[in-house]
XYZ file of C-alpha atoms in Angstrom:
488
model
C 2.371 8.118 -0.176
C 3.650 9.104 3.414
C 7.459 9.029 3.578
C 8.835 6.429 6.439
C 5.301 5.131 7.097
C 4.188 1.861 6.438
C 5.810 -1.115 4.324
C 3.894 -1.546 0.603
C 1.249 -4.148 1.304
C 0.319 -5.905 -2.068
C 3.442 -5.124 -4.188
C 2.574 -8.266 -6.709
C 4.242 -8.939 -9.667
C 2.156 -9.731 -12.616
C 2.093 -13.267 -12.052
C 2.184 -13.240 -7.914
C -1.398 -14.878 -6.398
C -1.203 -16.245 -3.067
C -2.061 -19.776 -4.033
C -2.997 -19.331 -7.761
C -6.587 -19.568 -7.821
C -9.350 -17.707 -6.661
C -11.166 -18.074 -3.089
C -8.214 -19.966 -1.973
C -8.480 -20.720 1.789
C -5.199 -19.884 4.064
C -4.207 -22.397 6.349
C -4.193 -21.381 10.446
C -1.463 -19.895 11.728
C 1.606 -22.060 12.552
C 1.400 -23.417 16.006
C 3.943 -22.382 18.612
C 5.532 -25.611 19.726
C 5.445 -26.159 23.418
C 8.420 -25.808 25.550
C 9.788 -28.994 26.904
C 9.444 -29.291 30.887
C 13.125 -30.504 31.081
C 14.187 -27.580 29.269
C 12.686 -25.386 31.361
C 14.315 -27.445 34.653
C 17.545 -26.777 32.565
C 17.114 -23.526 32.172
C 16.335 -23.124 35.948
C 19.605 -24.302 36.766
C 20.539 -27.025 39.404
C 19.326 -26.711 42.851
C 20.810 -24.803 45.423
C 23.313 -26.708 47.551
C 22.254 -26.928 51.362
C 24.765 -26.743 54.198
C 24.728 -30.444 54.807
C 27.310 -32.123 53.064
C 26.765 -36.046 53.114
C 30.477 -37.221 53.049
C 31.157 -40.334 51.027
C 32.479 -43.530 52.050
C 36.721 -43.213 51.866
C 35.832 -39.598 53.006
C 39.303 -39.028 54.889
C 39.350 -35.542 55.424
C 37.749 -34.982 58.745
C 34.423 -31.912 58.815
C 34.738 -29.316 60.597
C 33.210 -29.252 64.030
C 29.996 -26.716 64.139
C 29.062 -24.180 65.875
C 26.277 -26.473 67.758
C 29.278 -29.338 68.406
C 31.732 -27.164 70.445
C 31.242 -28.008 74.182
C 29.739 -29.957 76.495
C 26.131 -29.855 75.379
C 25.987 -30.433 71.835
C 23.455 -27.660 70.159
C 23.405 -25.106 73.326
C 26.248 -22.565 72.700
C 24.875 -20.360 75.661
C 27.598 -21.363 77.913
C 30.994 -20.391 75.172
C 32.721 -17.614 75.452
C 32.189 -15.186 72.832
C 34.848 -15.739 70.431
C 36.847 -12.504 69.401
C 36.326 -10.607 65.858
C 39.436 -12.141 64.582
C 38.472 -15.299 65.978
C 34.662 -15.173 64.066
C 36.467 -13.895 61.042
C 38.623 -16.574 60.602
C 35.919 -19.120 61.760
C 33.099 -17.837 59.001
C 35.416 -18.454 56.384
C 36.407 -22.055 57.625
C 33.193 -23.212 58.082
C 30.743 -21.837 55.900
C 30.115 -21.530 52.253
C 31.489 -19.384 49.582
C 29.783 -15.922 49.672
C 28.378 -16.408 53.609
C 31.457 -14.405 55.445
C 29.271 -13.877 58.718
C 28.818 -17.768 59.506
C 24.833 -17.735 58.766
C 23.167 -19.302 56.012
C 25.381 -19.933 52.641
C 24.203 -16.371 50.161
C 22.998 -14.143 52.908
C 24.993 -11.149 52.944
C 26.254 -9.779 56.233
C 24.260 -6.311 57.561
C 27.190 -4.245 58.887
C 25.605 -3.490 62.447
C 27.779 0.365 62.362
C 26.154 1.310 59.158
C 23.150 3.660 59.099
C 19.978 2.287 58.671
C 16.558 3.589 57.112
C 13.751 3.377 60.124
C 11.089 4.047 58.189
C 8.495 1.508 57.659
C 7.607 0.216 54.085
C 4.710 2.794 53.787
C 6.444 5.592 54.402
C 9.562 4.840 51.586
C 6.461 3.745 49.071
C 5.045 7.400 50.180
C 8.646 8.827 49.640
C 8.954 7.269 46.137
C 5.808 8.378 44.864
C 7.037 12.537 45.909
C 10.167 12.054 44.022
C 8.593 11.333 41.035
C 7.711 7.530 40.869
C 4.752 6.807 38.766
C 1.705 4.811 39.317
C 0.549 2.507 36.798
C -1.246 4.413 34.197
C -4.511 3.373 32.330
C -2.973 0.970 29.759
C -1.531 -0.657 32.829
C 2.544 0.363 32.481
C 4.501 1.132 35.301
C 6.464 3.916 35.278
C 4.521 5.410 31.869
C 2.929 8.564 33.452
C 4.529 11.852 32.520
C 6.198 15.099 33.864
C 3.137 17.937 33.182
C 4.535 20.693 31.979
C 6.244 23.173 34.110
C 7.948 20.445 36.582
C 10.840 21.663 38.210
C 13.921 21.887 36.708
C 17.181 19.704 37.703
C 20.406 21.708 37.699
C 22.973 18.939 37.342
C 26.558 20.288 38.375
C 29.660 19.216 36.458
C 32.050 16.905 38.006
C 35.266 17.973 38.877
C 37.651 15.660 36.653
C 34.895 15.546 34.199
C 34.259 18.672 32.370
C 32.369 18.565 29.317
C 35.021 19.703 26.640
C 34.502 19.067 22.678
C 35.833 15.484 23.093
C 38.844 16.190 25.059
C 39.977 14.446 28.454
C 41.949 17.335 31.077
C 45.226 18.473 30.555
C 44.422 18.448 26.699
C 44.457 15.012 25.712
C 41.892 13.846 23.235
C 39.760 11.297 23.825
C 40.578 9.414 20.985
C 44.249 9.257 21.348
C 44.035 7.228 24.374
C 45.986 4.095 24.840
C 44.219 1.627 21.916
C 41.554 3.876 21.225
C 39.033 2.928 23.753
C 37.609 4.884 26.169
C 39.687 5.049 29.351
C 37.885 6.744 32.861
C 39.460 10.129 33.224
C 40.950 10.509 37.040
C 39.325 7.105 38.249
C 35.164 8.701 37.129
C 32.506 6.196 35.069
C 30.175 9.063 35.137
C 28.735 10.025 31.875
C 28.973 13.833 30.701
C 27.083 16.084 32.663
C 25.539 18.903 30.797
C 26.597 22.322 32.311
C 23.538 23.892 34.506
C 22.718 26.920 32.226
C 22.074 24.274 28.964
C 19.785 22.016 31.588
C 17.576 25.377 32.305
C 17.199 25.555 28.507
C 15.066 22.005 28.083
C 11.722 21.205 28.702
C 9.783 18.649 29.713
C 8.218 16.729 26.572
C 4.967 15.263 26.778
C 3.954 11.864 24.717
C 0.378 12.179 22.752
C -2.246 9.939 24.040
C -3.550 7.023 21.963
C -3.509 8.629 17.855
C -6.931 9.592 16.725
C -8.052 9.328 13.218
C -8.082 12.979 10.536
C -6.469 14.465 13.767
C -6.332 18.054 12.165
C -3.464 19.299 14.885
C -1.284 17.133 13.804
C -2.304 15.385 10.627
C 0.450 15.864 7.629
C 0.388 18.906 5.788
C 1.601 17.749 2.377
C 1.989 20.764 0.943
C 4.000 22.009 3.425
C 6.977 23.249 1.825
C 9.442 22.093 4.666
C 7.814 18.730 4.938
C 7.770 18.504 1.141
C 10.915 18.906 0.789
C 11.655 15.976 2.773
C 8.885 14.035 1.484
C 11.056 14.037 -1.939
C 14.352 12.765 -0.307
C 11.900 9.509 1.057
C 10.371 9.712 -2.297
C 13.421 9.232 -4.144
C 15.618 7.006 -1.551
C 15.981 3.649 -2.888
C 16.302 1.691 0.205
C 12.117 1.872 1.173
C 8.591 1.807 0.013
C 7.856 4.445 2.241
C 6.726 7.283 -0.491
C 7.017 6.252 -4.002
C 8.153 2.803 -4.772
C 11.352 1.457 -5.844
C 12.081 1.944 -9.882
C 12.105 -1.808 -10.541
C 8.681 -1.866 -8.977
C 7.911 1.059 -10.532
C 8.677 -0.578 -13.808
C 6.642 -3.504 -13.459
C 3.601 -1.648 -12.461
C 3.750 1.235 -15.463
C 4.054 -2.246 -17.376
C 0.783 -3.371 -16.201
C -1.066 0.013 -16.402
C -0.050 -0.213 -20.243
C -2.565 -3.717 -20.886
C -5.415 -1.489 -18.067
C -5.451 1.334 -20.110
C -6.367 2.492 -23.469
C -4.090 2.092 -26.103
C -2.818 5.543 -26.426
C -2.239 8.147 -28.066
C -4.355 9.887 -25.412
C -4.333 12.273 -22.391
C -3.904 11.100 -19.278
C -4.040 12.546 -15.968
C -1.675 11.443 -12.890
C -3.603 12.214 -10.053
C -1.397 13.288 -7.019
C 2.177 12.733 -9.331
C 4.379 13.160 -6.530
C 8.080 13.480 -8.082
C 6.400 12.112 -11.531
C 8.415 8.955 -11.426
C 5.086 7.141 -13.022
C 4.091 10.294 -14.881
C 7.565 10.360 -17.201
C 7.378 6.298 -18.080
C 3.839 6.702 -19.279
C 5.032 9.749 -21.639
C 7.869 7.525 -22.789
C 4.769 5.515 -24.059
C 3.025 7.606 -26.052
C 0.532 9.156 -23.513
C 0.543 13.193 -23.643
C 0.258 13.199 -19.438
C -1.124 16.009 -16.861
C 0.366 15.620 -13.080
C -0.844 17.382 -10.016
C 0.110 17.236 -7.010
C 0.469 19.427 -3.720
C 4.071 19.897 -3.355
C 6.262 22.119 -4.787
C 9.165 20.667 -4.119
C 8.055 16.998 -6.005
C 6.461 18.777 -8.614
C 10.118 21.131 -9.119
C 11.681 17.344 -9.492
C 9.147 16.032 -11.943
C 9.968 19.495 -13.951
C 13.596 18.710 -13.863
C 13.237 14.664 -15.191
C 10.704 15.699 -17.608
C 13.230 18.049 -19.045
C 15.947 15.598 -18.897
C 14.355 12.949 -20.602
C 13.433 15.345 -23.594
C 9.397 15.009 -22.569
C 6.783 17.867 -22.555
C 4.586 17.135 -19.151
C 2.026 19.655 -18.224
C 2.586 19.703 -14.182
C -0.062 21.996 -11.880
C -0.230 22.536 -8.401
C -3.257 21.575 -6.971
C -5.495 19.734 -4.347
C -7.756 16.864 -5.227
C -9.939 17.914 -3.309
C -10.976 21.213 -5.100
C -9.772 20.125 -8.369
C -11.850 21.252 -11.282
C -10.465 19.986 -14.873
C -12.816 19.757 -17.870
C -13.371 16.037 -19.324
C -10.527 16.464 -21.239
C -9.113 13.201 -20.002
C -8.991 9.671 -21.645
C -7.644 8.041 -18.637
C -6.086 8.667 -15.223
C -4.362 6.990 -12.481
C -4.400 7.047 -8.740
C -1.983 5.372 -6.942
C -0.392 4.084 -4.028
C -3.079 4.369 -1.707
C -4.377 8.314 -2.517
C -8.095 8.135 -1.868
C -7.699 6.446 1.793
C -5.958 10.074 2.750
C -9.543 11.566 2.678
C -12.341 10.520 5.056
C -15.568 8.486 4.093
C -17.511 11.159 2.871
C -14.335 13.039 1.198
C -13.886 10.206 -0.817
C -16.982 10.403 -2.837
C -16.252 14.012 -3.913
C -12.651 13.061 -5.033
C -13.400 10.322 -7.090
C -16.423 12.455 -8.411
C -13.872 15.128 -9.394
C -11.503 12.694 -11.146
C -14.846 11.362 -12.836
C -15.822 15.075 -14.246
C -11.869 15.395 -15.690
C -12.818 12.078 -17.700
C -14.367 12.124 -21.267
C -17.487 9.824 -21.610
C -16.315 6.600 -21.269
C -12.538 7.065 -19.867
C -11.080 4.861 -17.769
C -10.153 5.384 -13.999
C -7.298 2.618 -12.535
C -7.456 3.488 -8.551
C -5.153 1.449 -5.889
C -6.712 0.951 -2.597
C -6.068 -0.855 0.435
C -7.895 -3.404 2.245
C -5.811 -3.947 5.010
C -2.570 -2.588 6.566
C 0.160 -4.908 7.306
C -0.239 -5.114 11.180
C -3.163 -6.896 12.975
C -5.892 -4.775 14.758
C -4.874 -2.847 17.853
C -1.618 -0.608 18.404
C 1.911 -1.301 18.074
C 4.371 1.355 19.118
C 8.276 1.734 19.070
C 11.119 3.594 18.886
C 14.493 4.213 16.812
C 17.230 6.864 16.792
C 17.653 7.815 13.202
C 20.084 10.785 11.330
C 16.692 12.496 10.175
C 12.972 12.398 9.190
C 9.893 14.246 8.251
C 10.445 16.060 11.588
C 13.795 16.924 12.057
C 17.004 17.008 10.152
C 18.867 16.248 13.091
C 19.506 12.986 14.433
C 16.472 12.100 17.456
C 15.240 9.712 18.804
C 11.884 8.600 16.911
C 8.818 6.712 18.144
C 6.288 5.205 16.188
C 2.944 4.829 17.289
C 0.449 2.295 14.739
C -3.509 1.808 15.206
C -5.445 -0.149 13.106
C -9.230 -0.206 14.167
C -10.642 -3.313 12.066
C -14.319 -2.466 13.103
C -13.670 1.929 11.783
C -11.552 0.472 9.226
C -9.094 3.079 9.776
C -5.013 2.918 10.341
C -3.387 5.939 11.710
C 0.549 6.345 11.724
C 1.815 8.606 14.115
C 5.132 9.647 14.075
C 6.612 11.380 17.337
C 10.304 13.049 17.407
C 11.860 14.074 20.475
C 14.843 16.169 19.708
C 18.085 17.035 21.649
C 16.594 20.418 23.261
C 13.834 18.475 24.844
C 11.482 19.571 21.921
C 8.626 17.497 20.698
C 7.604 17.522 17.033
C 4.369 15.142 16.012
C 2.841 13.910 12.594
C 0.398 11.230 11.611
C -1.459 10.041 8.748
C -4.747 8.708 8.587
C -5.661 6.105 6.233
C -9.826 5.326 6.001
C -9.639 2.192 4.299
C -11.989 -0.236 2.120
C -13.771 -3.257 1.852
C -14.267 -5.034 -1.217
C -17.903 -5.327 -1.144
C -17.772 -1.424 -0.442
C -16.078 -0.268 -3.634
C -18.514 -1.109 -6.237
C -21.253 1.440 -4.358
C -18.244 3.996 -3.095
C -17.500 4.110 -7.472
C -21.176 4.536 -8.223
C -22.051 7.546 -5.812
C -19.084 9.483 -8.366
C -20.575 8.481 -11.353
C -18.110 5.824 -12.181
C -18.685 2.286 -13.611
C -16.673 -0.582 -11.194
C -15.113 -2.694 -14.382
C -12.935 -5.100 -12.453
C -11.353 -5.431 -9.010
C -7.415 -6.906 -9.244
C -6.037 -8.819 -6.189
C -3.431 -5.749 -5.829
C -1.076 -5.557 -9.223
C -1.387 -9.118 -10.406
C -4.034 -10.534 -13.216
C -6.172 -12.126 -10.509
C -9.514 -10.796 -9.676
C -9.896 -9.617 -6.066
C -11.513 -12.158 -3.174
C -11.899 -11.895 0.123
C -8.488 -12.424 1.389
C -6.431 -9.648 -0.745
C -4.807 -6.483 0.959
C -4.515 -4.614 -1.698
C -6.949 -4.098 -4.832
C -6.338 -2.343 -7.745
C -9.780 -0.927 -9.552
C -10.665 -0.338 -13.457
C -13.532 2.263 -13.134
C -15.440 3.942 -15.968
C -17.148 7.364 -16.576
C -20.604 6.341 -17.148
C -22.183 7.661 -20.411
C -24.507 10.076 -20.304
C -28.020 8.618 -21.310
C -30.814 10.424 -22.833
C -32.396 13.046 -20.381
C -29.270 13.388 -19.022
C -29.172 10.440 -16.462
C -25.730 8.772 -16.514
C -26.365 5.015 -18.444
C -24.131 1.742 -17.619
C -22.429 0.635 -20.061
């Protein structure tokens, strides 16, 4: 399973059911409670205060006269003299509110009349904007989303003076982090971040951000027998803190446990169909089963070599792709799990299972895990992260995430964008063509394989309509007379 990609959907124990009997219904959705109108009138804040100020009985201290009252004629000031700039000064801040130092409304800000101003009407700064690189809505409706094509101009960016970039050290040679305290102090009186030097600026590149992730994209879909990407895919494999490529041992455990009442009692050979780092593979052996891996990857398979040997156990591991694997039916049983056949399109699918079919003897069993559903309602859900390293980079970057489930293709594609500290863009997905329950039973048949039960994911429940997960006991059907396969 992809490293990083998705959460495990269905990870049961053997006694998890989501309501413990079959065809249970799931209640709607909690509602959202409603807002209260008062709270929002709280959360408004109070009103804002007008300049009349309705003075209180026992009010002793006398207004001030305004501007309108000063004269003969009450509200004409036509005929005062114009009162001097010290004068107005000291007369906004007598008489008018906090904030209003030029005696007009209370919050207006004063317009120095000496300052330069911008003549240019509305149009022509809107015109302005969009030259220097201000983007129109694009088609998904987000302002500001549209890109730099390739080849924009570049910005040199010139160092500040008191600011020069310098291997964490301020000027005059004091390190940053001996400051006073240890927090960062402004060196000579600057806020500005570090400025890159001009000659590393002309060395990035505009990066570009896929459109919306199509399904078995072959430019970018993931390689997994890609030796570099391999050998990452075994770190996610083996880190403990996800689900992202293999499972987490005590899971593991549990479902190795439950594969032992599936399958035949052994002794027996059994084949573990894309083995990954053979943390299945080795518990089975420990059971009595004389197991076959495969898998793509060197680098997993190199692992699986190494516990094998460890744990005193002879596994036969091979290098190969399921889908031009040819094994005789030398097989009593085999596994796929974790979601394996959903990496192949529709029609791909047929020929894998039919493959794993032709490695089984007459009558061996099949236990396939496949997925209903991802954990994400239809549509597309992006974000971001900046993380030390994955599939893409070793380096730290900044990583976005890009999620598409189409309910009505039943497909879910992952894509995986990094955009690294040279301005480089590195981009993987994976493609997932999932199932529906009533589709399995005919999808088993076309290989040649006998649908014995469907599991609601790893528990002892049978499937129904609202489980994510299934996991499927499949037989090679016996070959009748004339050749014909027979159900059995």
């Amino acid at each position: 399973m992809l490293a990083g990609a998705h959460p495990v959907a269905g990870d049961e124990g053997d006694d998890d059911h989501r309501g413990g009997s079959e065809g249970a219904q799931v209640a709607g959705a909690d509602e959202q409670p409603e807002r209260d109108a008062e709270d929002d009138e709280l959360l408004e804040g109070a009103p804002a205060q007008t300049e009349e100020h309705h003075r209180g009985e026992g009010d002793d201290h006398p207004r001030p006269p305004r501007r309108g009252e000063r004269g003969d004629h009450p509200g004409d000031e036509r005929g005062d003299p114009a009162p001097s700039p010290a004068d107005a000064r000291r007369e906004g801040v007598a008489d008018d509110a906090a904030g209003d130092r030029g005696g007009g409304e209370p919050g207006v800000a004063v317009v120095d009349a000496g300052a330069e101003t911008d003549d240019r009407s509305l149009d022509q700064l809107e015109d302005d904007g969009e030259k220097c690189g201000a983007d129109a809505p694009d088609d998904e409706g987000i302002d500001g989303a549209g890109l730099a094509a390739p080849g924009a101009a570049e910005v040199e960016a010139a160092p500040m003076a008191d600011h020069q970039p310098g291997h964490g050290k301020a000027p005059h040679g004091v390190a940053t982090d001996e400051r006073s305290g240890g927090e960062h102090q402004p060196v000579g009186g600057s806020h500005a971040p570090r400025v890159l030097p001009s000659a590393a600026m002309r060395r990035l590149r505009p990066s570009a951000i896929p459109p919306l992730p199509v399904a078995f994209d072959a430019a970018v879909e993931l390689d997994w027998g890609d030796p570099v990407m391999n050998r990452r895919l075994l770190r996610e494999h083996l880190d403990q803190g996800h689900d992202g490529a293999s499972r987490r041992l005590p899971t593991i455990e549990r479902h190795v446990a439950r594969l032992a009442r599936l399958l035949p009692a052994p002794p027996g050979r059994l084949l573990d169909a894309a083995c990954g780092p053979g943390l299945y593979a080795i518990r089975l052996a420990r059971l009595g089963w004389d197991v076959v891996g495969v898998d793509t990857g060197a680098a997993v398979l190199r692992h699986a070599r190494i516990l094998a040997r460890d744990a005193g156990l002879a596994l036969d591991l091979r290098r190969a792709d399921l889908g031009s694997l040819e094994l005789d039916a030398e097989f009593d049983a085999a596994i796929l799990v974790y979601y394996i056949l959903e990496a192949f399109p529709r029609r791909r699918q047929v020929d894998v299972l039919r493959r794993l079919a032709a490695a089984l003897r007459p009558g061996g069993r099949l236990i396939a895990e496949l997925r209903v559903r991802p954990e994400q309602p239809p549509g597309r859900i992006t974000g971001w992260d900046v993380v030390p390293r994955s599939l893409l980079s070793d380096r730290p970057h900044l990583l976005l995430t890009d999620t598409v489930y189409d309910e009505r293709r039943h497909t879910f594609v992952l894509r995986e964008i990094a955009v690294l500290d040279d301005g480089g863009v590195e981009i993987q997905q994976t493609t997932g063509r999932l199932v529906t329950l009533a589709e399995v039973p005919g999808l088993f048949a076309r290989a040649g394989l006998a649908v014995r039960a469907v599991h609601d994911g790893w528990s002892r429940y049978r499937a129904t309509g609202l489980s994510d997960t299934l996991l499927v006991v499949a037989e090679r059907q016996r070959q009748a007379e004339g050749g014909r396969p027979r159900r059995t």
